[in-house]
């Protein structure tokens, strides 16, 4: 039974990232659904550090008091080498992180969500996304339909204007989009233990970071007297215990620490990965779904929550009809730059911490001692870790300002550039922002702010009037704040004016255009009003008749009936290579097997009717002309790439042919875009329920990833041992060149473990399954149990005198059979 529902934004995943996104959207008047496949929130500590920039987010949500009630504020981090201190990082009051286990952070955010009228829908699983424009375009009035499954087995369709995937490193949303998760996994396993220390001798506000030739050990104080012990595990340790951690602490730590009352013990692998893009059309990725990195530095939870805030205000502005859709194009470049920096920095820390060579250790310790003496860690690294130095450089859409002037020579610009803050792209100083009423609990989170510093010189009042006139057409989407008017002439006002002039490095009458998240878009003076108008035109949608912005604009009733979205295309979408033959009106996309790319159909091409059909023989990532294309190497990714190819070719409607491995993704294309598929052909296809390989045979297939002899055996077997040895040898050799071991093994794992048969069964598309009579792997009986049951309008054909490769063994008979089916 299907139930149809609607919302503005569907958020998949109710961890800290998803919860933050939901809270930020709800407080801006956006209708949100937040779903999670798990029955309950996690009870473990997981990520722990909350840095000041993230604390700002919680403060704006009115939740920061809860942090102070339970969290441990950390004051110092001490680095050791072979149990001797080599450096310290001293945490200034406004730069210090809090240790707040993730489960407590989630509890705070869940309470905030409920206070905003939201809820988490648990045991709701995303099955599929439909209606995604794989060209990357955002067109007015569009939507995405999600198929959701509930715990009782009921299924619903939820239509949303936008979707956010905050569903972790194994993101279903990312896999539905076919976006590559690029990077690698560290070889070492890591062991985590949360436990108490008997007769605790450690300071409760200090992180101890031990590096030795045996490995790295971090000890972090937690609330309620617990400590986090984190270390790289020996190669033979797969399932850790408290005794294992005790042994490693004795080897690598300060000595004399006895661990008791464990709360959590686990081993895991650490990844350094990033999604190739954080957005495809109306679907976004955030948090671990977009990036994963080492826990060194404690940035994981923070990066995800900051992703959510960055995306939420932009999405809300577009949904409310106040900002242009092009604003959303800045999300990936802004947050990907941060993710890249975090991945890079944590990777360097992780590798350096695990150095064991004499020269490496000497170098690391020498560098740490220099950093300690010069206080570089305190002065430069700590503000970055705290989130106070992130800069958002102009993204793709921000480069369209027109005649942007060259570098500025005025004194305020020079000073802000030298100090690397209070400049364009940086965040407004937090205390100043709160003092001016631009941030903090209860502050309207919706509008851009024009902060005006009239200064003491003549012309200040005229500047304020001028910016008010420029802002007027945008109503409540822009508020103008005259610093001299805050507090109405009190001593507080005088202090604010002095602080603003000092911290913004501007002593002339000037303005700062500040985004809802506090980052500065533009700083200028009277002569820069033309550029300010250009920024308004680029970012915002004028709303004539709104006046000077009465009301807060936070109610959904303030939204216009017809939102002024405009088409936005996203450049850089991966388009797979393909060999196109024919120019007929019936378009057909053809996918290859695991043992070769588009060239495996070469013998077939002369017998195809190019006057009636246009064929595109695509290479999946990791094959032939796409052999260097990075990806997750899954059948779902192939399906997404098929749609990207069709969009690139301008083929709105097409038929699909999938050979062997290609049999699964052609069916997944049908799931993603059923309205675009005319007919479906499986050629010795892997069915929708996958093709599990018996344990006894699996080594043969798994080792074929890197052994040509194994490939030769499989090819000979699947053609019925009826073809010449020379042909089998040449096919195996060509296969080794066409697909490398990583892609081969990944696709093998993908099609043998993927099962979407429940979702595809009943599809009414005309379908044809074709098998060779000599193929012992994919037989007519197997197709009767799978393909024929899945598709009520299916036909089954058996090609005589052929095995697994009829396009080579019997090309004329196959071409005739398939084109007759496509023509009817």
mmCIF file of C-alpha atoms in Angstrom, residues 456-672:
data_model
loop_
_atom_site.group_PDB
_atom_site.id
_atom_site.type_symbol
_atom_site.label_atom_id
_atom_site.label_comp_id
_atom_site.label_asym_id
_atom_site.label_seq_id
_atom_site.Cartn_x
_atom_site.Cartn_y
_atom_site.Cartn_z
ATOM 1 C CA UNK A 456 32.721 60.450 12.681
ATOM 2 C CA UNK A 457 33.347 62.174 9.341
ATOM 3 C CA UNK A 458 30.673 63.928 7.290
ATOM 4 C CA UNK A 459 28.685 61.726 4.928
ATOM 5 C CA UNK A 460 27.903 58.914 7.351
ATOM 6 C CA UNK A 461 24.192 59.643 7.603
ATOM 7 C CA UNK A 462 23.908 59.923 3.829
ATOM 8 C CA UNK A 463 25.572 56.500 3.477
ATOM 9 C CA UNK A 464 23.042 54.941 5.846
ATOM 10 C CA UNK A 465 20.143 56.440 3.895
ATOM 11 C CA UNK A 466 21.635 55.259 0.608
ATOM 12 C CA UNK A 467 22.020 51.631 1.697
ATOM 13 C CA UNK A 468 18.487 51.670 3.116
ATOM 14 C CA UNK A 469 17.168 52.736 -0.289
ATOM 15 C CA UNK A 470 19.123 49.971 -2.016
ATOM 16 C CA UNK A 471 17.842 47.360 0.460
ATOM 17 C CA UNK A 472 14.192 48.473 0.362
ATOM 18 C CA UNK A 473 13.068 46.375 -2.667
ATOM 19 C CA UNK A 474 14.162 43.189 -0.876
ATOM 20 C CA UNK A 475 11.911 43.734 2.117
ATOM 21 C CA UNK A 476 12.535 41.491 5.104
ATOM 22 C CA UNK A 477 15.278 39.577 3.254
ATOM 23 C CA UNK A 478 17.705 42.388 4.159
ATOM 24 C CA UNK A 479 17.959 44.296 7.425
ATOM 25 C CA UNK A 480 20.008 47.441 7.823
ATOM 26 C CA UNK A 481 21.818 47.924 11.133
ATOM 27 C CA UNK A 482 23.366 51.308 11.877
ATOM 28 C CA UNK A 483 25.958 50.659 14.594
ATOM 29 C CA UNK A 484 25.480 54.149 16.042
ATOM 30 C CA UNK A 485 21.760 53.451 16.581
ATOM 31 C CA UNK A 486 22.214 50.233 18.581
ATOM 32 C CA UNK A 487 21.426 51.157 22.165
ATOM 33 C CA UNK A 488 20.274 54.686 21.243
ATOM 34 C CA UNK A 489 23.308 56.733 22.210
ATOM 35 C CA UNK A 490 24.213 54.918 25.420
ATOM 36 C CA UNK A 491 27.710 54.058 26.577
ATOM 37 C CA UNK A 492 27.003 50.607 25.174
ATOM 38 C CA UNK A 493 26.596 52.214 21.750
ATOM 39 C CA UNK A 494 29.899 54.084 22.026
ATOM 40 C CA UNK A 495 31.669 50.865 22.992
ATOM 41 C CA UNK A 496 30.119 49.024 20.059
ATOM 42 C CA UNK A 497 31.145 51.732 17.601
ATOM 43 C CA UNK A 498 34.740 51.614 18.825
ATOM 44 C CA UNK A 499 34.793 47.830 18.804
ATOM 45 C CA UNK A 500 33.288 47.668 15.292
ATOM 46 C CA UNK A 501 35.797 50.180 13.920
ATOM 47 C CA UNK A 502 38.658 48.265 15.554
ATOM 48 C CA UNK A 503 37.618 44.698 14.702
ATOM 49 C CA UNK A 504 36.408 45.487 11.195
ATOM 50 C CA UNK A 505 39.477 47.631 10.471
ATOM 51 C CA UNK A 506 37.365 50.417 9.016
ATOM 52 C CA UNK A 507 37.494 54.046 10.183
ATOM 53 C CA UNK A 508 35.757 55.631 7.203
ATOM 54 C CA UNK A 509 31.984 55.604 6.719
ATOM 55 C CA UNK A 510 31.414 52.125 5.311
ATOM 56 C CA UNK A 511 29.208 49.060 5.158
ATOM 57 C CA UNK A 512 29.517 45.288 5.426
ATOM 58 C CA UNK A 513 27.031 42.976 3.703
ATOM 59 C CA UNK A 514 26.781 39.932 5.999
ATOM 60 C CA UNK A 515 25.147 36.601 5.149
ATOM 61 C CA UNK A 516 22.713 34.897 7.557
ATOM 62 C CA UNK A 517 25.553 32.595 8.679
ATOM 63 C CA UNK A 518 27.730 35.583 9.629
ATOM 64 C CA UNK A 519 30.174 35.532 6.704
ATOM 65 C CA UNK A 520 30.989 38.831 5.031
ATOM 66 C CA UNK A 521 29.960 39.051 1.372
ATOM 67 C CA UNK A 522 31.141 42.587 0.648
ATOM 68 C CA UNK A 523 32.801 45.507 2.390
ATOM 69 C CA UNK A 524 32.746 48.935 0.847
ATOM 70 C CA UNK A 525 32.297 52.689 1.140
ATOM 71 C CA UNK A 526 30.213 55.345 -0.577
ATOM 72 C CA UNK A 527 31.969 54.751 -3.904
ATOM 73 C CA UNK A 528 31.096 51.036 -3.720
ATOM 74 C CA UNK A 529 27.304 51.334 -3.664
ATOM 75 C CA UNK A 530 27.140 50.212 -7.295
ATOM 76 C CA UNK A 531 28.857 46.989 -6.365
ATOM 77 C CA UNK A 532 26.468 46.532 -3.449
ATOM 78 C CA UNK A 533 23.562 46.810 -5.876
ATOM 79 C CA UNK A 534 25.232 44.175 -8.094
ATOM 80 C CA UNK A 535 25.496 41.838 -5.105
ATOM 81 C CA UNK A 536 21.812 42.276 -4.324
ATOM 82 C CA UNK A 537 20.924 41.566 -7.947
ATOM 83 C CA UNK A 538 23.114 38.460 -8.011
ATOM 84 C CA UNK A 539 21.945 36.962 -4.735
ATOM 85 C CA UNK A 540 18.395 38.093 -4.023
ATOM 86 C CA UNK A 541 14.971 38.302 -5.613
ATOM 87 C CA UNK A 542 13.391 41.774 -5.373
ATOM 88 C CA UNK A 543 9.888 41.844 -3.920
ATOM 89 C CA UNK A 544 8.285 45.087 -5.041
ATOM 90 C CA UNK A 545 5.728 46.472 -2.674
ATOM 91 C CA UNK A 546 7.213 44.856 0.421
ATOM 92 C CA UNK A 547 8.541 48.217 1.589
ATOM 93 C CA UNK A 548 11.186 48.404 4.282
ATOM 94 C CA UNK A 549 10.520 44.925 5.593
ATOM 95 C CA UNK A 550 7.734 44.908 8.144
ATOM 96 C CA UNK A 551 7.541 41.710 10.122
ATOM 97 C CA UNK A 552 10.189 39.106 10.785
ATOM 98 C CA UNK A 553 9.476 37.066 7.675
ATOM 99 C CA UNK A 554 9.834 33.766 9.533
ATOM 100 C CA UNK A 555 6.303 32.461 8.932
ATOM 101 C CA UNK A 556 5.646 30.183 5.976
ATOM 102 C CA UNK A 557 2.653 32.357 5.147
ATOM 103 C CA UNK A 558 5.119 35.062 4.078
ATOM 104 C CA UNK A 559 6.161 32.970 1.092
ATOM 105 C CA UNK A 560 4.754 33.970 -2.287
ATOM 106 C CA UNK A 561 2.332 31.586 -3.996
ATOM 107 C CA UNK A 562 4.699 31.183 -6.933
ATOM 108 C CA UNK A 563 8.354 31.045 -6.000
ATOM 109 C CA UNK A 564 10.614 32.859 -8.480
ATOM 110 C CA UNK A 565 13.030 29.983 -9.009
ATOM 111 C CA UNK A 566 15.174 30.040 -12.087
ATOM 112 C CA UNK A 567 16.882 27.264 -13.963
ATOM 113 C CA UNK A 568 20.332 26.491 -12.612
ATOM 114 C CA UNK A 569 22.748 24.053 -14.175
ATOM 115 C CA UNK A 570 25.646 22.590 -12.229
ATOM 116 C CA UNK A 571 28.865 22.322 -14.259
ATOM 117 C CA UNK A 572 31.278 19.462 -13.867
ATOM 118 C CA UNK A 573 28.789 16.541 -13.787
ATOM 119 C CA UNK A 574 30.635 13.386 -14.785
ATOM 120 C CA UNK A 575 29.604 12.097 -18.213
ATOM 121 C CA UNK A 576 30.851 8.619 -19.116
ATOM 122 C CA UNK A 577 32.492 7.976 -22.487
ATOM 123 C CA UNK A 578 30.491 6.081 -25.079
ATOM 124 C CA UNK A 579 30.866 4.828 -28.663
ATOM 125 C CA UNK A 580 27.794 5.991 -30.607
ATOM 126 C CA UNK A 581 26.761 4.299 -33.823
ATOM 127 C CA UNK A 582 23.723 4.968 -35.980
ATOM 128 C CA UNK A 583 21.459 8.004 -36.167
ATOM 129 C CA UNK A 584 18.016 6.443 -36.053
ATOM 130 C CA UNK A 585 15.137 7.821 -33.953
ATOM 131 C CA UNK A 586 14.992 4.917 -31.477
ATOM 132 C CA UNK A 587 17.763 5.549 -28.932
ATOM 133 C CA UNK A 588 19.440 2.592 -27.205
ATOM 134 C CA UNK A 589 22.090 2.585 -24.471
ATOM 135 C CA UNK A 590 24.163 -0.588 -24.144
ATOM 136 C CA UNK A 591 26.108 -1.716 -21.065
ATOM 137 C CA UNK A 592 28.909 -4.269 -21.021
ATOM 138 C CA UNK A 593 29.927 -7.191 -18.803
ATOM 139 C CA UNK A 594 32.561 -7.479 -16.070
ATOM 140 C CA UNK A 595 35.149 -8.754 -18.555
ATOM 141 C CA UNK A 596 35.434 -5.781 -20.907
ATOM 142 C CA UNK A 597 34.132 -2.397 -21.970
ATOM 143 C CA UNK A 598 32.371 -1.081 -25.052
ATOM 144 C CA UNK A 599 34.842 -2.814 -27.358
ATOM 145 C CA UNK A 600 33.390 -6.236 -26.475
ATOM 146 C CA UNK A 601 30.492 -5.365 -28.824
ATOM 147 C CA UNK A 602 32.755 -4.420 -31.741
ATOM 148 C CA UNK A 603 31.972 -7.579 -33.773
ATOM 149 C CA UNK A 604 28.269 -6.746 -33.484
ATOM 150 C CA UNK A 605 28.350 -3.204 -34.856
ATOM 151 C CA UNK A 606 28.291 -4.030 -38.639
ATOM 152 C CA UNK A 607 24.953 -5.865 -38.242
ATOM 153 C CA UNK A 608 23.040 -3.093 -36.463
ATOM 154 C CA UNK A 609 20.467 -0.953 -38.303
ATOM 155 C CA UNK A 610 21.688 2.628 -37.903
ATOM 156 C CA UNK A 611 18.765 4.068 -39.859
ATOM 157 C CA UNK A 612 16.217 2.935 -37.273
ATOM 158 C CA UNK A 613 18.357 2.986 -34.140
ATOM 159 C CA UNK A 614 21.051 5.044 -32.445
ATOM 160 C CA UNK A 615 23.223 2.948 -30.137
ATOM 161 C CA UNK A 616 25.461 4.328 -27.375
ATOM 162 C CA UNK A 617 27.916 1.720 -26.060
ATOM 163 C CA UNK A 618 28.940 3.149 -22.694
ATOM 164 C CA UNK A 619 32.054 2.445 -20.626
ATOM 165 C CA UNK A 620 31.412 2.147 -16.888
ATOM 166 C CA UNK A 621 33.932 3.786 -14.577
ATOM 167 C CA UNK A 622 37.096 1.712 -14.397
ATOM 168 C CA UNK A 623 36.643 0.230 -17.901
ATOM 169 C CA UNK A 624 38.359 0.947 -21.224
ATOM 170 C CA UNK A 625 38.090 4.665 -22.051
ATOM 171 C CA UNK A 626 36.901 5.323 -18.482
ATOM 172 C CA UNK A 627 39.581 3.170 -16.862
ATOM 173 C CA UNK A 628 40.975 6.152 -14.927
ATOM 174 C CA UNK A 629 37.589 7.482 -13.807
ATOM 175 C CA UNK A 630 37.348 7.344 -10.023
ATOM 176 C CA UNK A 631 34.189 6.008 -8.469
ATOM 177 C CA UNK A 632 32.569 3.662 -6.019
ATOM 178 C CA UNK A 633 32.382 1.025 -8.779
ATOM 179 C CA UNK A 634 28.861 -0.124 -8.003
ATOM 180 C CA UNK A 635 25.982 -1.058 -10.284
ATOM 181 C CA UNK A 636 23.934 1.809 -8.858
ATOM 182 C CA UNK A 637 26.680 4.243 -9.848
ATOM 183 C CA UNK A 638 26.586 2.848 -13.406
ATOM 184 C CA UNK A 639 22.834 3.505 -13.497
ATOM 185 C CA UNK A 640 23.310 7.128 -12.463
ATOM 186 C CA UNK A 641 26.031 7.548 -15.089
ATOM 187 C CA UNK A 642 23.656 6.166 -17.739
ATOM 188 C CA UNK A 643 21.258 9.002 -16.993
ATOM 189 C CA UNK A 644 24.091 11.532 -17.150
ATOM 190 C CA UNK A 645 25.066 10.140 -20.577
ATOM 191 C CA UNK A 646 21.465 10.266 -21.818
ATOM 192 C CA UNK A 647 21.157 13.889 -20.695
ATOM 193 C CA UNK A 648 24.463 14.724 -22.380
ATOM 194 C CA UNK A 649 23.282 13.134 -25.639
ATOM 195 C CA UNK A 650 19.888 14.820 -25.389
ATOM 196 C CA UNK A 651 18.076 11.477 -25.259
ATOM 197 C CA UNK A 652 14.972 12.007 -23.163
ATOM 198 C CA UNK A 653 13.595 8.534 -23.902
ATOM 199 C CA UNK A 654 15.621 5.412 -24.687
ATOM 200 C CA UNK A 655 15.769 1.634 -24.474
ATOM 201 C CA UNK A 656 18.422 -0.272 -22.531
ATOM 202 C CA UNK A 657 20.508 -3.360 -23.186
ATOM 203 C CA UNK A 658 22.596 -4.785 -20.368
ATOM 204 C CA UNK A 659 25.029 -7.648 -20.831
ATOM 205 C CA UNK A 660 25.905 -9.767 -17.781
ATOM 206 C CA UNK A 661 27.097 -7.200 -15.168
ATOM 207 C CA UNK A 662 25.227 -4.551 -17.182
ATOM 208 C CA UNK A 663 21.968 -6.395 -16.565
ATOM 209 C CA UNK A 664 21.638 -4.959 -13.059
ATOM 210 C CA UNK A 665 22.233 -1.258 -13.751
ATOM 211 C CA UNK A 666 19.788 -1.161 -16.689
ATOM 212 C CA UNK A 667 17.112 -2.237 -14.213
ATOM 213 C CA UNK A 668 18.322 0.345 -11.688
ATOM 214 C CA UNK A 669 17.938 3.031 -14.370
ATOM 215 C CA UNK A 670 14.313 1.917 -14.614
ATOM 216 C CA UNK A 671 13.949 2.491 -10.864
ATOM 217 C CA UNK A 672 15.479 5.954 -11.080
#
